[in-house]
Coordinates of N, CA, C and O in Angstrom, one line a residue:
M1 N 29.3 16.4 -37.5 CA 28.2 16.0 -37.9 C 26.8 15.8 -36.4 O 27.6 15.4 -35.7
T2 N 26.1 16.7 -36.2 CA 25.0 16.3 -35.6 C 24.0 15.3 -35.9 O 23.9 15.0 -37.0
H3 N 23.8 14.4 -34.8 CA 23.1 13.4 -34.9 C 21.2 13.8 -33.9 O 20.8 12.8 -35.0
V4 N 21.1 14.5 -33.8 CA 19.6 15.0 -33.3 C 19.2 16.0 -34.0 O 19.8 17.0 -34.7
K5 N 18.3 15.5 -35.0 CA 17.3 16.6 -35.6 C 16.2 17.2 -35.2 O 16.1 18.6 -35.8
R6 N 15.7 16.6 -34.1 CA 14.7 17.4 -33.2 C 14.4 16.7 -32.2 O 14.6 15.6 -31.8
F7 N 13.9 17.5 -31.3 CA 13.2 17.0 -30.0 C 11.6 16.1 -29.9 O 11.2 16.8 -30.6
D8 N 12.1 15.0 -30.0 CA 10.7 14.1 -29.9 C 9.7 14.5 -28.8 O 8.5 14.6 -28.5
H9 N 9.8 13.5 -27.7 CA 9.1 13.5 -26.3 C 10.0 13.3 -25.2 O 10.9 13.3 -25.5
V10 N 9.3 13.2 -24.1 CA 10.1 13.2 -22.7 C 9.1 11.5 -22.7 O 7.2 11.9 -22.5
G11 N 9.0 10.5 -21.9 CA 8.3 9.6 -21.4 C 8.5 9.6 -20.3 O 9.4 9.1 -19.4
L12 N 7.5 9.3 -19.4 CA 7.0 9.0 -17.8 C 6.6 7.5 -17.8 O 5.6 7.5 -18.2
T13 N 6.9 6.7 -17.3 CA 6.2 5.4 -16.5 C 5.4 5.6 -15.0 O 6.0 6.2 -14.2
V14 N 4.1 5.5 -15.4 CA 3.2 5.4 -14.3 C 2.5 4.2 -14.0 O 2.4 3.7 -14.7
S15 N 1.8 4.3 -12.6 CA 1.4 3.2 -12.3 C 0.0 3.1 -12.8 O -0.4 2.0 -12.7
D16 N -0.6 4.5 -12.7 CA -2.0 4.7 -13.0 C -2.1 5.4 -14.1 O -2.0 6.8 -13.9
L17 N -2.6 4.6 -15.1 CA -2.4 5.9 -16.8 C -3.5 6.3 -16.6 O -3.4 7.6 -17.1
A18 N -4.5 6.2 -15.7 CA -6.0 6.9 -16.6 C -5.6 8.1 -15.5 O -6.1 9.4 -15.3
A19 N -5.0 8.2 -14.3 CA -5.0 9.2 -13.3 C -3.7 10.1 -14.0 O -4.2 11.4 -13.3
A20 N -2.6 9.6 -14.4 CA -1.9 10.8 -14.8 C -2.4 11.4 -16.0 O -1.8 12.4 -15.8
T21 N -2.9 10.7 -16.8 CA -3.5 11.3 -18.1 C -4.4 12.4 -17.5 O -4.2 13.5 -17.8
D22 N -5.4 12.5 -16.5 CA -6.1 13.0 -16.2 C -5.4 14.8 -15.6 O -6.1 15.5 -15.5
F23 N -4.2 14.4 -14.7 CA -3.8 15.2 -14.2 C -3.2 16.3 -15.1 O -3.4 17.4 -14.9
F24 N -2.6 15.6 -16.3 CA -2.0 16.5 -17.3 C -3.0 17.3 -18.0 O -2.5 18.2 -18.5
V25 N -3.9 16.4 -18.4 CA -5.3 17.0 -19.3 C -5.6 18.7 -18.5 O -6.2 19.1 -18.6
A26 N -5.9 18.1 -16.9 CA -6.2 19.2 -16.2 C -5.5 20.7 -16.2 O -5.9 21.8 -16.3
L27 N -4.2 20.3 -16.3 CA -2.7 21.3 -16.9 C -3.1 21.6 -18.0 O -2.6 23.0 -18.2
G28 N -4.0 21.3 -19.1 CA -4.0 22.0 -20.5 C -3.6 21.1 -21.5 O -3.1 21.5 -22.7
L29 N -2.9 19.7 -21.2 CA -2.1 19.0 -22.6 C -3.6 18.4 -22.9 O -4.3 17.8 -22.2
E30 N -3.2 17.7 -24.3 CA -4.6 17.3 -25.0 C -3.8 15.9 -25.0 O -2.7 15.7 -25.6
V31 N -4.9 15.1 -25.1 CA -4.7 13.5 -25.8 C -4.2 13.6 -27.1 O -5.3 14.0 -27.8
E32 N -2.8 13.3 -27.6 CA -2.8 13.2 -29.0 C -3.2 11.7 -29.5 O -3.5 11.6 -30.9
G33 N -3.1 10.7 -28.8 CA -3.1 9.3 -29.0 C -3.2 8.2 -28.1 O -2.6 8.7 -26.8
R34 N -3.5 6.9 -28.1 CA -3.6 6.5 -27.4 C -3.1 4.5 -27.8 O -3.8 4.7 -29.1
G35 N -2.6 4.0 -27.3 CA -2.0 2.7 -27.8 C -1.4 1.9 -26.9 O -0.9 1.9 -25.8
S36 N -0.8 0.8 -27.4 CA -0.1 -0.3 -26.5 C 0.8 -0.9 -27.2 O 0.5 -1.2 -28.5
V37 N 1.9 -1.4 -26.7 CA 2.6 -2.0 -27.6 C 3.3 -3.1 -27.0 O 3.4 -3.6 -25.3
Q38 N 3.9 -4.2 -27.4 CA 4.3 -5.4 -27.1 C 4.9 -6.1 -28.1 O 4.5 -6.2 -29.4
G39 N 5.7 -7.4 -27.6 CA 6.3 -8.1 -28.9 C 7.6 -7.9 -28.8 O 8.8 -6.8 -28.0
E40 N 8.4 -8.3 -29.7 CA 9.9 -8.4 -30.0 C 10.5 -6.8 -30.3 O 11.4 -6.8 -29.1
F41 N 9.8 -6.1 -30.8 CA 9.7 -4.5 -31.0 C 10.3 -4.3 -29.3 O 11.5 -3.6 -29.1
V42 N 9.4 -4.1 -28.3 CA 9.4 -3.4 -27.2 C 10.3 -4.3 -26.3 O 11.0 -3.5 -25.7
E43 N 10.4 -5.2 -26.4 CA 11.2 -6.3 -25.7 C 12.8 -5.6 -26.5 O 13.6 -5.7 -25.2
A44 N 13.0 -5.8 -27.6 CA 14.4 -5.3 -27.9 C 14.7 -3.9 -27.2 O 15.6 -3.5 -26.9
V45 N 13.9 -3.0 -27.6 CA 14.2 -1.9 -27.1 C 14.2 -1.8 -25.8 O 15.8 -0.8 -25.4
C46 N 13.5 -1.7 -24.5 CA 13.4 -1.8 -23.6 C 14.3 -2.6 -22.6 O 14.7 -2.6 -21.6
A47 N 14.6 -4.1 -23.4 CA 15.4 -5.1 -23.5 C 14.7 -5.9 -21.9 O 15.2 -6.5 -20.7
I48 N 13.4 -6.1 -21.9 CA 12.4 -6.7 -20.7 C 11.9 -7.9 -21.6 O 10.8 -7.3 -21.9
P49 N 12.1 -8.9 -21.5 CA 11.0 -10.1 -22.2 C 9.7 -9.9 -21.6 O 9.7 -9.7 -20.6
G50 N 8.4 -10.1 -22.5 CA 7.4 -10.0 -22.3 C 6.8 -8.9 -21.9 O 5.8 -8.5 -21.2
A51 N 7.7 -7.5 -22.4 CA 7.2 -6.4 -22.0 C 5.9 -6.0 -22.6 O 5.6 -6.5 -24.1
H52 N 5.2 -5.2 -21.9 CA 3.8 -4.8 -22.8 C 3.2 -3.4 -22.2 O 3.4 -3.7 -20.9
C53 N 3.1 -2.6 -22.6 CA 2.8 -1.1 -22.0 C 1.8 -0.6 -22.9 O 1.4 -0.9 -24.1
E54 N 0.7 0.0 -21.8 CA -0.4 0.9 -22.5 C 0.4 2.1 -22.5 O 0.9 2.5 -21.8
L55 N 0.2 2.9 -23.5 CA 0.6 4.2 -23.7 C -0.2 5.5 -23.8 O -1.4 5.1 -24.7
V56 N -0.4 6.5 -23.2 CA -0.9 7.4 -23.7 C -0.2 9.2 -24.1 O 1.0 9.4 -23.8
M57 N -0.4 9.4 -25.3 CA 0.7 10.5 -25.9 C -0.1 11.4 -25.9 O -1.0 11.7 -26.2
L58 N 0.4 12.8 -25.1 CA 0.0 14.4 -24.8 C 0.6 15.1 -25.6 O 1.6 14.7 -25.7
R59 N 0.1 16.4 -25.8 CA 0.7 17.4 -26.7 C 0.2 18.4 -25.8 O -0.9 19.1 -25.9
S60 N 1.0 19.6 -25.7 CA 1.1 20.9 -25.2 C 0.5 22.1 -26.0 O 0.9 21.7 -27.7
P61 N -0.2 22.8 -25.9 CA -0.5 24.0 -27.1 C 1.0 23.9 -28.0 O 0.5 24.4 -28.9
D62 N 1.7 24.2 -27.4 CA 2.8 24.5 -28.2 C 3.9 23.5 -29.3 O 4.7 23.7 -29.7
G63 N 3.4 22.2 -28.6 CA 3.8 20.9 -29.4 C 4.4 20.8 -28.8 O 4.7 19.2 -29.3
F64 N 4.8 20.7 -27.3 CA 5.3 19.6 -26.7 C 4.9 18.2 -26.0 O 3.9 18.3 -26.3
R65 N 5.8 17.1 -26.5 CA 4.8 15.9 -26.2 C 5.4 15.2 -25.1 O 6.4 15.0 -24.7
L66 N 4.7 14.6 -24.4 CA 4.8 13.9 -23.4 C 4.0 12.2 -23.5 O 2.8 12.4 -23.4
E67 N 5.1 11.2 -23.0 CA 4.5 10.3 -23.1 C 4.4 9.7 -21.9 O 5.2 9.4 -21.3
L68 N 3.1 9.4 -21.7 CA 2.3 8.0 -20.4 C 2.6 6.8 -21.1 O 1.7 6.5 -21.6
S69 N 3.4 5.9 -20.0 CA 3.4 4.8 -20.1 C 3.3 3.8 -18.9 O 3.8 4.0 -17.9
R70 N 2.4 2.7 -19.0 CA 2.0 1.7 -18.0 C 2.4 0.2 -18.5 O 1.9 0.1 -19.5
F71 N 3.4 -0.4 -17.8 CA 3.4 -1.6 -18.0 C 2.5 -2.4 -17.6 O 1.6 -2.5 -16.3
V72 N 2.2 -3.2 -18.4 CA 0.9 -4.2 -18.2 C 1.9 -5.4 -17.6 O 1.6 -6.2 -17.0
T73 N 2.7 -5.8 -18.1 CA 3.7 -7.5 -18.0 C 5.0 -6.6 -18.1 O 5.2 -5.6 -19.3
P74 N 6.1 -6.6 -17.8 CA 5.6 -7.5 -16.4 C 5.6 -6.1 -15.3 O 5.4 -5.5 -15.5
E75 N 5.0 -7.1 -14.0 CA 4.4 -6.3 -13.1 C 5.9 -5.1 -12.9 O 6.9 -5.2 -12.7
Q76 N 5.3 -3.8 -12.5 CA 5.9 -2.3 -12.9 C 6.9 -2.3 -11.1 O 6.5 -3.1 -10.1
L77 N 7.6 -1.9 -11.3 CA 8.9 -1.8 -10.5 C 8.4 -0.3 -9.6 O 8.2 0.4 -10.3
P78 N 8.5 0.0 -8.0 CA 8.0 1.2 -7.6 C 9.4 2.0 -8.0 O 10.5 1.9 -7.7
G79 N 9.2 3.6 -8.1 CA 10.2 4.4 -8.0 C 10.2 4.9 -6.5 O 10.0 4.7 -5.5
S80 N 10.3 6.1 -6.6 CA 10.9 7.4 -5.4 C 9.6 7.7 -5.5 O 10.1 9.1 -6.1
P81 N 8.7 7.9 -4.9 CA 7.9 8.8 -5.0 C 8.2 10.1 -4.1 O 7.0 10.9 -4.1
D82 N 9.4 10.1 -3.2 CA 9.5 11.4 -2.3 C 10.6 12.0 -2.7 O 11.4 12.4 -2.3
A83 N 11.0 11.5 -4.1 CA 12.3 12.2 -4.5 C 12.4 13.6 -4.6 O 11.2 14.3 -4.6
M84 N 13.4 14.3 -3.9 CA 13.8 15.3 -4.2 C 14.8 15.7 -5.5 O 15.1 15.2 -6.0
A85 N 14.9 17.6 -5.5 CA 15.3 17.6 -6.7 C 17.0 17.5 -6.6 O 17.1 17.4 -7.7
N86 N 17.5 16.6 -6.0 CA 19.1 16.9 -6.2 C 19.1 15.2 -6.1 O 20.4 14.8 -6.1
E87 N 17.8 14.1 -6.2 CA 18.1 12.7 -6.2 C 18.5 12.7 -8.2 O 17.7 13.3 -8.8
V88 N 19.4 11.6 -8.4 CA 19.6 11.9 -9.8 C 19.1 10.7 -10.3 O 18.1 10.1 -9.9
G89 N 18.6 11.5 -12.0 CA 17.6 11.1 -12.5 C 16.6 12.2 -13.2 O 17.1 13.4 -13.1
L90 N 15.5 11.7 -13.8 CA 14.8 12.9 -14.1 C 14.3 14.0 -13.3 O 13.6 13.4 -12.1
R91 N 14.9 14.9 -13.1 CA 14.7 16.0 -12.4 C 12.9 16.5 -11.9 O 12.6 16.3 -11.1
N92 N 12.0 17.1 -13.4 CA 11.0 17.4 -13.3 C 10.8 17.8 -14.9 O 11.6 17.5 -15.5
V93 N 9.2 17.8 -15.0 CA 8.8 18.4 -16.4 C 8.4 19.6 -15.6 O 7.7 19.8 -15.1
S94 N 8.7 20.2 -17.0 CA 8.2 22.1 -16.9 C 7.1 22.3 -17.4 O 7.2 22.3 -18.8
F95 N 6.4 23.1 -17.1 CA 5.4 23.7 -18.4 C 5.2 25.2 -17.6 O 4.8 25.8 -17.0
E96 N 5.3 26.6 -18.7 CA 4.8 27.6 -18.3 C 3.4 27.7 -18.6 O 2.1 26.8 -19.5
V97 N 2.5 28.5 -17.5 CA 1.2 28.6 -17.2 C 1.0 29.7 -17.2 O 1.9 30.8 -17.1
G98 N -0.1 30.3 -17.8 CA -0.6 31.6 -17.5 C -0.7 32.1 -16.3 O -0.7 33.5 -15.8
D99 N -1.6 31.3 -14.9 CA -1.7 31.9 -13.9 C -1.2 30.8 -12.9 O -2.0 29.6 -12.9
L100 N -0.1 30.7 -12.1 CA 0.6 30.0 -11.5 C -0.5 29.5 -10.3 O -0.6 28.2 -10.3
Q101 N -0.8 30.2 -9.8 CA -1.8 30.5 -8.5 C -2.8 29.2 -9.1 O -3.4 28.4 -7.9
A102 N -3.7 29.7 -10.0 CA -4.8 28.7 -10.4 C -4.1 27.7 -10.9 O -5.0 26.4 -10.5
A103 N -3.3 27.5 -11.4 CA -2.5 25.8 -11.9 C -2.1 25.3 -10.7 O -2.7 24.2 -10.4
V104 N -1.8 25.7 -9.4 CA -1.4 25.2 -8.6 C -2.5 24.8 -7.8 O -2.8 23.4 -7.0
D105 N -4.0 25.2 -7.3 CA -5.1 25.2 -7.1 C -5.9 23.8 -7.9 O -6.3 23.3 -7.2
S106 N -5.2 23.5 -9.0 CA -6.4 22.9 -9.6 C -5.3 21.7 -9.4 O -6.3 20.8 -9.2
A107 N -4.2 21.7 -9.5 CA -3.5 20.3 -8.9 C -4.0 20.2 -7.4 O -4.0 18.6 -7.3
A108 N -4.0 20.9 -6.5 CA -4.2 20.7 -4.9 C -6.1 19.9 -5.0 O -5.9 19.1 -4.3
E109 N -6.9 20.4 -6.3 CA -8.0 20.2 -6.3 C -7.8 18.3 -6.3 O -8.8 17.7 -6.3
Q110 N -6.9 18.3 -7.5 CA -7.1 16.7 -7.5 C -6.1 15.5 -6.4 O -5.9 14.8 -6.6
G111 N -5.5 16.6 -5.4 CA -4.9 16.2 -4.6 C -3.1 16.0 -4.7 O -2.9 15.2 -3.8
Y112 N -2.9 17.0 -5.7 CA -1.6 16.9 -5.6 C -0.8 18.7 -4.6 O -1.8 19.4 -5.6
G113 N -0.2 18.1 -4.1 CA 0.0 19.4 -3.6 C 1.9 19.8 -3.7 O 2.5 19.3 -5.0
L114 N 2.4 20.9 -3.5 CA 3.2 21.5 -3.9 C 5.0 20.5 -2.7 O 4.1 20.4 -1.2
V115 N 5.7 20.5 -3.3 CA 7.2 20.1 -2.7 C 7.5 21.5 -2.1 O 7.9 20.9 -1.1
G116 N 7.6 22.2 -2.4 CA 8.0 23.5 -1.2 C 6.3 24.7 -1.2 O 5.8 24.0 -0.8
R117 N 6.9 25.6 -1.6 CA 6.6 26.7 -1.9 C 6.9 27.6 -3.3 O 7.4 27.4 -3.7
I118 N 5.9 28.4 -3.2 CA 6.0 29.2 -4.8 C 7.0 30.3 -4.2 O 6.9 31.1 -3.2
G119 N 8.0 30.1 -5.2 CA 9.1 31.7 -5.1 C 8.9 32.1 -6.7 O 8.1 32.3 -7.5
S120 N 9.6 33.3 -5.9 CA 9.7 34.2 -7.3 C 11.6 34.6 -7.5 O 12.2 34.7 -6.9
Y121 N 11.8 34.6 -9.0 CA 12.9 35.1 -9.3 C 13.2 36.8 -9.8 O 12.8 36.5 -11.0
E122 N 14.0 37.4 -9.2 CA 14.4 38.7 -9.7 C 13.0 39.2 -10.2 O 13.2 39.8 -11.9
G123 N 11.6 39.4 -10.0 CA 10.6 39.9 -10.4 C 10.4 39.3 -12.0 O 9.3 40.3 -12.3
A124 N 10.4 38.2 -12.6 CA 10.7 38.2 -13.6 C 9.8 36.8 -14.3 O 9.5 36.5 -15.0
V125 N 10.3 35.8 -13.3 CA 9.6 34.8 -12.7 C 8.9 34.2 -11.7 O 9.6 34.1 -10.8
R126 N 7.8 33.8 -11.1 CA 7.1 32.5 -10.4 C 7.2 31.4 -10.8 O 6.8 31.1 -11.4
M127 N 7.4 30.8 -9.9 CA 7.3 29.0 -10.2 C 6.9 28.3 -8.9 O 7.3 28.7 -7.8
A128 N 6.9 26.9 -9.0 CA 6.2 25.8 -8.2 C 6.7 24.6 -8.5 O 6.3 24.3 -9.5
Y129 N 7.1 23.9 -7.5 CA 7.1 22.5 -7.9 C 5.9 21.4 -7.4 O 5.5 22.0 -6.1
V130 N 5.1 21.2 -8.4 CA 3.9 20.2 -7.5 C 4.4 18.3 -7.8 O 4.7 18.4 -9.0
R131 N 4.0 18.0 -7.0 CA 4.6 16.2 -7.0 C 3.4 15.8 -7.6 O 2.1 15.9 -6.8
G132 N 3.1 15.1 -8.7 CA 1.9 14.6 -9.2 C 1.6 13.4 -9.1 O 2.3 12.4 -7.7
P133 N 1.4 12.9 -9.9 CA 1.1 10.9 -9.9 C 2.4 10.4 -9.9 O 3.3 10.6 -10.4
D134 N 2.7 9.7 -8.9 CA 3.8 8.7 -8.5 C 4.7 9.3 -8.3 O 6.1 9.1 -8.0
G135 N 4.6 10.4 -7.6 CA 5.7 11.4 -7.2 C 6.5 12.5 -8.3 O 7.5 13.2 -7.7
I136 N 5.6 12.0 -9.6 CA 6.5 12.9 -10.6 C 6.4 14.4 -10.5 O 5.6 15.2 -9.7
V137 N 8.0 15.4 -10.1 CA 7.7 16.3 -10.0 C 7.2 17.3 -11.8 O 8.1 17.1 -12.2
V138 N 6.4 18.3 -11.2 CA 6.2 19.1 -11.9 C 6.6 20.2 -11.8 O 5.6 21.2 -10.9
S139 N 7.2 21.4 -12.5 CA 7.7 22.6 -12.5 C 6.4 23.3 -12.9 O 6.2 23.6 -14.2
L140 N 6.1 24.1 -12.5 CA 4.7 25.5 -13.3 C 5.6 26.5 -13.1 O 5.4 26.9 -12.0
F141 N 5.6 27.3 -14.1 CA 6.1 28.7 -14.0 C 5.3 29.8 -14.6 O 4.7 29.3 -15.9
E142 N 5.5 31.0 -14.4 CA 4.4 31.8 -15.2 C 5.6 33.1 -15.0 O 6.4 33.6 -14.2
Q143 N 5.8 33.9 -16.5 CA 6.4 34.9 -16.5 C 5.6 35.9 -15.8 O 4.5 36.2 -16.1
L144 N 5.9 37.1 -15.3 CA 5.8 38.4 -14.7 C 5.8 39.6 -15.5 O 6.9 39.4 -16.4

């Protein structure tokens, strides 16, 4: 028996919800909804007494959903903003783009730079890692 029926979303905790939302909207995602959760439900799920989160749900053109959350209470704990790809945990969030250089340039205009450099794989794909808000590594790639 299979338990999973479908993929729903990836959730990222961020320190600045507006900045993170702006970053992903500039890449081409659309805001699907906004809200906040607190009380028994979120306390039970997160195992954090007094938890209160503000949320923004984003959707890519093909239906991929990305949830951004910011804890109002308790105070957020810092992550590892300089994490590299070999650090255990969420490695990256990846998006196919139509023009890799334009997407990298757009991120740079917002103050977000490359982790390394643009690479090419067997003439079929070009890819780059951009370090976005709170050090989130965003993989951007284009099919050649």
